[in-house]
Amino acid sequence: MRKITVCVALIGLVVSCTNREPDKANNVVSQAVKAHGQGRLANSRVSFTFRDKSYSVSRSEDSYEYTRSFKEDSSWVEDVLINSTDFTRRVNGELISVPDTMQVKYTSSVNSVLYFVQLPYLLNDPAVIKSYEGTQKVLGETYEVLKVTFRPSGGGEDFQDEYRYWFHEKTRLLDFLAYNYETDGGGVRFRKAYNRSERGGILFQDYVNYEVPVGTALPKIPALFEAGKLKELSRIVNTDIQVESL
C-alpha cells in the first residue's frame, strides 16, 4: 500500500506541474510586456526606419495593419499588410497586381521585421505555443527561459521555426533570443539586446545578430556565446522611432 501511495503522490505532482506550466509561461510574458511598457502598443501606431525602409504598425481592438514603404529605382513602393494575411502593394500611388508567390515573399519580409520590434508583446498571439523551460545562467545572471513554437493556423509560412527567449529574472526584460529557421536554406541565429531607448513609454531595443552553426540545439547557444565562439553577423538597428496614440 505504501508503494501505491507514493506513486499516486508522484503522479499527482507531475500532473500538477504540467498544468501549471502554461500559467508560468504566460506569467513570464505578462511581466516582460509590463517591463517593456508594451501595454501601450494597443490602440497606437509605431513607426520607424530599418535599413532605409520605413515601417509602421497600427493596432486597434480587433485588427492591426503593417506598412512598409521605400524607394526602388525611381519608384515609391508602399506595402500594406492587414492582420498578416491581406497584402496589397502600390507603386507611385497606383495599386498593382502581385503574383501569389511574391505576395508570400513580401508578406514574410514585412512580418519578420515587425515581429522582432514587437517582442515580447507578440508572444501572446493565439498562434504561439509557449512553454516554461526553467532558469539558466548567462554571463553570471539568472534568466527564465521560454520555448516557443507556432500553430500551423495563424503561424505564418514559417510556423515550423522554433525559438528560445531569455528573460532576466529581476528586470523581466528580454535580453537574449535564439531561433532556427528553414527558409533560404535554413539556419540558426542568436540575438543579444542592446541600445535600449524609450519612446512614448515603450522600451525599444536593437540587437546584435550572431550566426550559429547549423544543427546547434537552442539551449546550448548561450554557452557558445559566453565562450566567444559565435560570429557577429549583423546589427538590427531601428531609427526614427515614433509612437502615436490612436
CSV table of C-alpha atoms in Angstrom, one decimal:
chain,number,residue,atom,x,y,z
A,1,MET,CA,0.0,0.0,0.0
A,2,ARG,CA,2.8,2.4,0.8
A,3,LYS,CA,4.3,2.0,-2.7
A,4,ILE,CA,1.0,2.7,-4.3
A,5,THR,CA,0.5,5.8,-2.2
A,6,VAL,CA,3.9,7.2,-3.1
A,7,CYS,CA,3.2,6.5,-6.8
A,8,VAL,CA,-0.1,8.3,-6.7
A,9,ALA,CA,1.5,11.3,-5.0
A,10,LEU,CA,4.2,11.4,-7.6
A,11,ILE,CA,1.7,11.2,-10.4
A,12,GLY,CA,-0.3,14.0,-8.8
A,13,LEU,CA,2.8,16.1,-8.6
A,14,VAL,CA,3.7,15.6,-12.3
A,15,VAL,CA,0.2,16.4,-13.4
A,16,SER,CA,0.1,19.5,-11.2
A,17,CYS,CA,3.4,20.8,-12.5
A,18,THR,CA,2.3,20.1,-16.1
A,19,ASN,CA,-0.9,22.0,-15.6
A,20,ARG,CA,0.9,25.0,-14.1
A,21,GLU,CA,3.5,25.2,-16.9
A,22,PRO,CA,1.3,27.3,-19.3
A,23,ASP,CA,0.4,29.6,-16.5
A,24,LYS,CA,4.1,30.1,-15.6
A,25,ALA,CA,5.0,30.8,-19.3
A,26,ASN,CA,2.1,33.3,-19.6
A,27,ASN,CA,3.2,34.9,-16.3
A,28,VAL,CA,6.7,35.4,-17.6
A,29,VAL,CA,5.4,37.1,-20.8
A,30,SER,CA,3.0,39.3,-18.9
A,31,GLN,CA,5.7,40.5,-16.6
A,32,ALA,CA,8.0,41.1,-19.6
A,33,VAL,CA,5.3,43.0,-21.5
A,34,LYS,CA,4.8,45.2,-18.5
A,35,ALA,CA,8.6,45.8,-18.0
A,36,HIS,CA,8.9,46.8,-21.7
A,37,GLY,CA,5.8,49.2,-21.4
A,38,GLN,CA,4.2,47.3,-24.3
A,39,GLY,CA,0.7,47.5,-22.9
A,40,ARG,CA,0.7,50.8,-24.8
A,41,LEU,CA,1.0,49.1,-28.1
A,42,ALA,CA,-2.7,48.5,-28.2
A,43,ASN,CA,-4.6,51.4,-29.9
A,44,SER,CA,-1.4,53.0,-31.0
A,45,ARG,CA,0.8,53.5,-34.1
A,46,VAL,CA,4.5,52.8,-34.0
A,47,SER,CA,6.7,53.9,-37.0
A,48,PHE,CA,10.5,53.5,-37.5
A,49,THR,CA,13.2,53.2,-40.2
A,50,PHE,CA,15.1,50.0,-40.7
A,51,ARG,CA,17.7,49.6,-43.4
A,52,ASP,CA,16.5,52.6,-45.5
A,53,LYS,CA,12.9,51.4,-45.4
A,54,SER,CA,10.0,52.9,-43.4
A,55,TYR,CA,7.8,50.6,-41.3
A,56,SER,CA,4.8,51.0,-39.1
A,57,VAL,CA,2.3,49.0,-37.1
A,58,SER,CA,-1.1,50.3,-36.1
A,59,ARG,CA,-3.3,48.4,-33.7
A,60,SER,CA,-7.0,48.6,-32.7
A,61,GLU,CA,-9.1,46.3,-30.7
A,62,ASP,CA,-9.9,43.8,-33.5
A,63,SER,CA,-7.3,44.4,-36.2
A,64,TYR,CA,-3.8,45.5,-37.0
A,65,GLU,CA,-2.0,47.0,-40.0
A,66,TYR,CA,1.6,46.7,-41.0
A,67,THR,CA,3.1,49.0,-43.6
A,68,ARG,CA,6.5,49.3,-45.4
A,69,SER,CA,7.5,52.0,-47.8
A,70,PHE,CA,10.7,52.6,-49.7
A,71,LYS,CA,12.2,53.9,-52.9
A,72,GLU,CA,13.1,51.4,-55.6
A,73,ASP,CA,14.9,52.8,-58.6
A,74,SER,CA,12.8,55.8,-59.5
A,75,SER,CA,9.6,54.5,-58.0
A,76,TRP,CA,8.0,54.8,-54.5
A,77,VAL,CA,6.7,51.4,-53.2
A,78,GLU,CA,4.1,51.1,-50.5
A,79,ASP,CA,3.2,47.7,-49.0
A,80,VAL,CA,0.2,47.2,-46.6
A,81,LEU,CA,-0.4,44.0,-44.7
A,82,ILE,CA,-3.7,43.7,-42.7
A,83,ASN,CA,-3.9,41.1,-39.9
A,84,SER,CA,-0.8,39.4,-41.5
A,85,THR,CA,-2.9,38.0,-44.3
A,86,ASP,CA,-4.3,40.7,-46.6
A,87,PHE,CA,-1.4,42.1,-48.7
A,88,THR,CA,-1.5,45.0,-51.2
A,89,ARG,CA,1.2,46.9,-53.0
A,90,ARG,CA,1.1,50.4,-54.5
A,91,VAL,CA,3.8,51.8,-56.8
A,92,ASN,CA,3.8,55.6,-57.1
A,93,GLY,CA,0.3,55.5,-55.6
A,94,GLU,CA,-1.2,53.1,-58.0
A,95,LEU,CA,-2.5,49.7,-56.8
A,96,ILE,CA,-0.7,46.9,-58.7
A,97,SER,CA,-1.4,43.1,-59.0
A,98,VAL,CA,1.1,40.9,-57.2
A,99,PRO,CA,1.5,37.2,-58.0
A,100,ASP,CA,0.8,34.8,-55.2
A,101,THR,CA,4.4,33.7,-54.9
A,102,MET,CA,5.6,37.2,-54.5
A,103,GLN,CA,2.8,38.0,-52.0
A,104,VAL,CA,4.2,35.2,-49.8
A,105,LYS,CA,7.7,36.6,-50.1
A,106,TYR,CA,6.7,40.2,-49.3
A,107,THR,CA,4.4,39.2,-46.5
A,108,SER,CA,7.1,37.2,-44.9
A,109,SER,CA,9.6,40.0,-45.2
A,110,VAL,CA,7.2,42.6,-43.6
A,111,ASN,CA,6.1,40.2,-40.9
A,112,SER,CA,9.7,39.4,-39.9
A,113,VAL,CA,10.8,43.0,-39.3
A,114,LEU,CA,7.6,43.9,-37.4
A,115,TYR,CA,7.8,40.7,-35.4
A,116,PHE,CA,11.1,41.5,-33.7
A,117,VAL,CA,10.2,45.1,-33.0
A,118,GLN,CA,7.1,44.0,-31.1
A,119,LEU,CA,8.7,41.4,-28.9
A,120,PRO,CA,7.8,40.3,-26.3
A,121,TYR,CA,4.3,41.6,-26.9
A,122,LEU,CA,3.6,39.2,-29.8
A,123,LEU,CA,4.3,36.2,-27.6
A,124,ASN,CA,0.7,36.5,-26.5
A,125,ASP,CA,-0.5,35.8,-30.1
A,126,PRO,CA,-3.0,32.9,-30.3
A,127,ALA,CA,-0.7,31.1,-32.8
A,128,VAL,CA,2.1,31.0,-30.2
A,129,ILE,CA,2.7,27.8,-28.3
A,130,LYS,CA,5.0,28.6,-25.4
A,131,SER,CA,6.4,26.5,-22.5
A,132,TYR,CA,8.4,27.4,-19.5
A,133,GLU,CA,11.8,25.7,-19.6
A,134,GLY,CA,13.1,26.7,-16.2
A,135,THR,CA,16.1,29.0,-15.5
A,136,GLN,CA,19.5,29.3,-17.0
A,137,LYS,CA,22.7,31.3,-16.1
A,138,VAL,CA,24.0,33.6,-18.9
A,139,LEU,CA,27.1,35.8,-18.2
A,140,GLY,CA,26.5,35.2,-14.5
A,141,GLU,CA,22.9,36.4,-14.5
A,142,THR,CA,19.8,34.2,-14.0
A,143,TYR,CA,17.3,34.1,-16.8
A,144,GLU,CA,13.8,32.5,-17.1
A,145,VAL,CA,13.7,30.6,-20.4
A,146,LEU,CA,10.7,30.1,-22.7
A,147,LYS,CA,10.4,27.8,-25.6
A,148,VAL,CA,8.1,28.9,-28.4
A,149,THR,CA,6.7,27.1,-31.4
A,150,PHE,CA,3.8,28.0,-33.6
A,151,ARG,CA,0.4,26.5,-34.7
A,152,PRO,CA,0.1,26.0,-38.4
A,153,SER,CA,-3.1,28.0,-38.3
A,154,GLY,CA,-2.1,31.6,-37.9
A,155,GLY,CA,1.6,30.8,-37.5
A,156,GLY,CA,2.5,32.1,-41.0
A,157,GLU,CA,4.7,30.4,-43.6
A,158,ASP,CA,7.4,29.9,-41.0
A,159,PHE,CA,5.4,28.1,-38.4
A,160,GLN,CA,8.0,25.3,-38.2
A,161,ASP,CA,10.5,27.7,-36.7
A,162,GLU,CA,11.5,27.2,-33.1
A,163,TYR,CA,12.5,30.0,-30.7
A,164,ARG,CA,14.1,30.4,-27.2
A,165,TYR,CA,13.7,33.6,-25.1
A,166,TRP,CA,15.8,34.5,-22.1
A,167,PHE,CA,14.1,37.0,-19.7
A,168,HIS,CA,16.2,38.5,-16.9
A,169,GLU,CA,14.9,37.1,-13.5
A,170,LYS,CA,15.0,40.6,-11.9
A,171,THR,CA,14.4,43.2,-14.6
A,172,ARG,CA,12.0,41.0,-16.5
A,173,LEU,CA,13.5,42.3,-19.8
A,174,LEU,CA,14.1,40.2,-22.9
A,175,ASP,CA,17.9,40.2,-23.1
A,176,PHE,CA,18.6,37.3,-25.5
A,177,LEU,CA,16.7,35.2,-28.0
A,178,ALA,CA,17.6,32.3,-30.4
A,179,TYR,CA,15.8,30.7,-33.3
A,180,ASN,CA,16.2,28.2,-36.1
A,181,TYR,CA,14.5,28.6,-39.5
A,182,GLU,CA,14.1,26.6,-42.7
A,183,THR,CA,13.6,29.3,-45.3
A,184,ASP,CA,16.5,30.2,-47.7
A,185,GLY,CA,18.4,27.0,-46.9
A,186,GLY,CA,17.8,27.2,-43.1
A,187,GLY,CA,20.0,28.4,-40.3
A,188,VAL,CA,20.3,29.3,-36.6
A,189,ARG,CA,20.6,32.7,-35.1
A,190,PHE,CA,21.2,34.2,-31.6
A,191,ARG,CA,20.5,37.8,-30.7
A,192,LYS,CA,21.6,40.0,-27.8
A,193,ALA,CA,19.6,43.1,-27.0
A,194,TYR,CA,21.4,46.4,-26.7
A,195,ASN,CA,20.9,50.2,-27.2
A,196,ARG,CA,17.6,50.4,-25.3
A,197,SER,CA,15.6,53.6,-25.6
A,198,GLU,CA,12.1,54.7,-24.5
A,199,ARG,CA,9.5,56.2,-26.8
A,200,GLY,CA,6.0,57.1,-25.6
A,201,GLY,CA,6.5,54.9,-22.5
A,202,ILE,CA,7.5,51.9,-24.6
A,203,LEU,CA,11.0,50.4,-24.4
A,204,PHE,CA,12.6,49.6,-27.7
A,205,GLN,CA,15.8,47.7,-28.2
A,206,ASP,CA,18.3,46.9,-31.0
A,207,TYR,CA,20.0,43.6,-31.4
A,208,VAL,CA,23.5,42.2,-32.2
A,209,ASN,CA,22.8,39.3,-34.5
A,210,TYR,CA,25.1,36.2,-34.3
A,211,GLU,CA,25.5,33.3,-36.7
A,212,VAL,CA,25.3,29.9,-35.1
A,213,PRO,CA,26.4,26.6,-36.6
A,214,VAL,CA,23.5,24.8,-38.2
A,215,GLY,CA,22.1,22.0,-36.1
A,216,THR,CA,23.1,23.6,-32.8
A,217,ALA,CA,20.4,22.9,-30.1
A,218,LEU,CA,19.0,26.3,-29.0
A,219,PRO,CA,19.5,25.7,-25.2
A,220,LYS,CA,23.3,25.2,-25.9
A,221,ILE,CA,23.8,28.5,-27.7
A,222,PRO,CA,24.4,30.7,-24.6
A,223,ALA,CA,27.4,28.6,-23.6
A,224,LEU,CA,28.9,29.2,-27.1
A,225,PHE,CA,28.2,32.9,-26.7
A,226,GLU,CA,29.9,33.1,-23.4
A,227,ALA,CA,32.9,31.2,-24.8
A,228,GLY,CA,33.2,33.8,-27.7
A,229,LYS,CA,32.5,31.1,-30.3
A,230,LEU,CA,29.7,33.0,-32.1
A,231,LYS,CA,30.4,35.2,-35.1
A,232,GLU,CA,28.7,38.6,-35.3
A,233,LEU,CA,26.6,38.6,-38.5
A,234,SER,CA,24.9,42.0,-38.3
A,235,ARG,CA,23.2,44.7,-36.2
A,236,ILE,CA,19.5,45.1,-36.1
A,237,VAL,CA,19.1,48.8,-35.6
A,238,ASN,CA,15.8,50.8,-35.8
A,239,THR,CA,15.9,54.6,-36.1
A,240,ASP,CA,13.4,57.5,-36.1
A,241,ILE,CA,11.1,55.6,-33.8
A,242,GLN,CA,7.8,57.4,-33.1
A,243,VAL,CA,4.7,56.4,-31.1
A,244,GLU,CA,1.3,57.9,-31.6
A,245,SER,CA,-1.9,57.1,-29.8
A,246,LEU,CA,-4.9,56.2,-32.0
